[in-house]
Amino acid sequence: MENLLSNIKIQVNEKVYLKDPDSSELGQKIIRGSIDLIDEIGFEQFTFKKLAADIGSTEASVYRYFDSKHHLLVYITLWYWGWMEYRLAFGLTNISSPEKRLKKAIKILTEVIEEDSTFSHVNEIKLNRIVISESSKIYHCKTVDEENTAGFFHAYKNLVQRVSDIIIEIDPEYKYPHMLVSTIIEGAHHQRFFAEHLPRLTDVIEGEDAITVFYQNMALGQLKK
Amino acid sequence: MENLLSNIKIQVNEKVYLKDPDSSELGQKIIRGSIDLIDEIGFEQFTFKKLAADIGSTEASVYRYFDSKHHLLVYITLWYWGWMEYRLAFGLTNISSPEKRLKKAIKILTEVIEEDSTFSHVNEIKLNRIVISESSKIYHCKTVDEENTAGFFHAYKNLVQRVSDIIIEIDPEYKYPHMLVSTIIEGAHHQRFFAEHLPRLTDVIEGEDAITVFYQNMALGQLKK
DNA sequence: GCAAATATAATAGTAATACTATCATAAAAA
DNA sequence: TTTTTATGATAGTATTACTATTATATTTGC
């Protein structure tokens, strides 16, 4: 992805962190190091102690930024949703046909991620892998309602709403726009994971991005014009 | 669900447990107690110590059946997939039209679960809630490839294959049958979870089971006859 | 009916995890 | 230059996720 803006910052809900990791060098090292380490060993094996060793800091210092590894995972996931919304906003400008806009939106949401040099402390390829394999853990937990009340999922809801609006523009009678969009987003993550680890649960097709094509067909096929 | 057979046992891959929990009273108490406790406090908070206290046994005794709580979650999830395949097999007999069979299959896979008195040591309603909120953790972990090699996911693959076969019967040219089926199964779980906890990510409609209807329309809409 | 095998309970112990607390020092801001 | 703030260094705790050992109760084989 080309560098679109040089001074943009993805905002993440303030309640997720104790101290904004974007505000200091150590904070940025925590984010960069976490993305590297979670991608490498998985969220269950990931600890603040291992992270601190990796980035040359201490466990106690990491705890000054996040009060748990769960919140750190929430942070990087919300950052990802914020980044996706930014990609969508840019990707959809100047496309007047709502069908084309929807198709492009689905492509942006489901395609394989390439590195984005705009945000130097984030490796978007690793981040995408983490979101695919780990991010559902941020809501599949007993604290989900509390976290929802705290507004943690606004970024995700905004993204879903933005695409739902395009769907309603195409077919104002359509009854399930949010269901359709969240099915596409979550579904694409699952299919990418299955393609890598459990291929008999999906259909990998040589020479085409079957996942993106599948969800584009699915969405357009559902809507009347 | 009425009692279809009185002497049926859902088989679970032997590598998942150290000793078959179905073979003893304690084993059955472990399963029943786990389903109650995981449903109540969530998988992260669940420990063998708490479980042992609940069922009046000891931590060490539970460890004789399962070598980790992860394997116990795998066990109850595989039991659930086995149970679903049994429900599918019964639910689809004597329906000759493949379209009707597919519709019925999607209903069985996505509808709200009612208790099944055939298996007395399993509360299917709680089990369904656990599968919805926790089961993706059995493959979203770094050991997924190993566990796949051990055959843990056969039950799930069989289920997906069984429904894919109906799809191919309807439209032999259709390119994404497995993707469609796994999208429906996983999607329905997500949508049920969202309806409960994050309703703005889905569309709850009074008086209709929107989730089942949505996925039925989605599937039939994709296929040419 | 008794010995042998097996299953469970009771208890103890360990390394790692997920934190919290304290204090010293270095760097930045007032 | 003083004060605040950020980080590092170190220590400590309760809990978790196990493993090991021994005693006792129950079942099975003969």
mmCIF file of N, CA and C (backbone and C1' of nucleotides) in Angstrom, chain A residues 19 57 61 64-65, chain D residues 6-10:
data_model
loop_
_atom_site.group_PDB
_atom_site.id
_atom_site.type_symbol
_atom_site.label_atom_id
_atom_site.label_comp_id
_atom_site.label_asym_id
_atom_site.label_seq_id
_atom_site.Cartn_x
_atom_site.Cartn_y
_atom_site.Cartn_z
ATOM 1 N N LYS A 19 -1.369 3.690 29.690
ATOM 2 C CA LYS A 19 -0.569 4.799 29.153
ATOM 3 C C LYS A 19 -0.512 4.560 27.655
ATOM 4 N N SER A 57 13.436 -4.650 28.082
ATOM 5 C CA SER A 57 12.849 -3.846 29.145
ATOM 6 C C SER A 57 12.445 -4.795 30.273
ATOM 7 N N SER A 61 7.674 -2.611 33.650
ATOM 8 C CA SER A 61 7.506 -1.468 32.742
ATOM 9 C C SER A 61 6.373 -1.714 31.750
ATOM 10 N N ARG A 64 3.042 -0.977 33.075
ATOM 11 C CA ARG A 64 2.644 0.436 33.169
ATOM 12 C C ARG A 64 1.855 0.883 31.935
ATOM 13 N N TYR A 65 1.916 0.117 30.874
ATOM 14 C CA TYR A 65 1.161 0.447 29.652
ATOM 15 C C TYR A 65 -0.161 -0.315 29.558
ATOM 16 P P DA D 6 5.046 9.833 32.843
ATOM 17 O "O5'" DA D 6 6.474 9.161 32.630
ATOM 18 C "C5'" DA D 6 7.371 9.688 31.656
ATOM 19 C "C4'" DA D 6 8.489 8.681 31.469
ATOM 20 C "C3'" DA D 6 8.007 7.241 31.303
ATOM 21 O "O3'" DA D 6 8.703 6.669 30.192
ATOM 22 C "C1'" DA D 6 9.492 7.400 33.165
ATOM 23 P P DT D 7 8.486 5.234 29.727
ATOM 24 O "O5'" DT D 7 9.615 4.447 30.530
ATOM 25 C "C5'" DT D 7 10.968 4.623 30.142
ATOM 26 C "C4'" DT D 7 11.869 3.971 31.167
ATOM 27 C "C3'" DT D 7 11.785 2.449 31.225
ATOM 28 O "O3'" DT D 7 12.956 1.938 30.622
ATOM 29 C "C1'" DT D 7 12.014 3.446 33.389
ATOM 30 P P DG D 8 13.244 0.361 30.566
ATOM 31 O "O5'" DG D 8 14.068 0.132 31.913
ATOM 32 C "C5'" DG D 8 15.188 0.968 32.191
ATOM 33 C "C4'" DG D 8 15.896 0.482 33.437
ATOM 34 C "C3'" DG D 8 16.019 -1.035 33.554
ATOM 35 O "O3'" DG D 8 17.333 -1.310 34.040
ATOM 36 C "C1'" DG D 8 14.865 -0.200 35.447
ATOM 37 P P DA D 9 17.945 -2.778 34.059
ATOM 38 O "O5'" DA D 9 18.021 -3.141 35.606
ATOM 39 C "C5'" DA D 9 18.216 -2.137 36.597
ATOM 40 C "C4'" DA D 9 17.994 -2.750 37.968
ATOM 41 C "C3'" DA D 9 17.987 -4.288 38.024
ATOM 42 O "O3'" DA D 9 18.837 -4.716 39.078
ATOM 43 C "C1'" DA D 9 16.009 -3.433 39.006
ATOM 44 P P DT D 10 19.182 -6.236 39.370
ATOM 45 O "O5'" DT D 10 18.130 -6.589 40.516
ATOM 46 C "C5'" DT D 10 17.962 -5.695 41.607
ATOM 47 C "C4'" DT D 10 16.744 -6.080 42.418
ATOM 48 C "C3'" DT D 10 16.504 -7.588 42.555
ATOM 49 O "O3'" DT D 10 16.724 -7.958 43.911
ATOM 50 C "C1'" DT D 10 14.483 -6.376 42.230
#
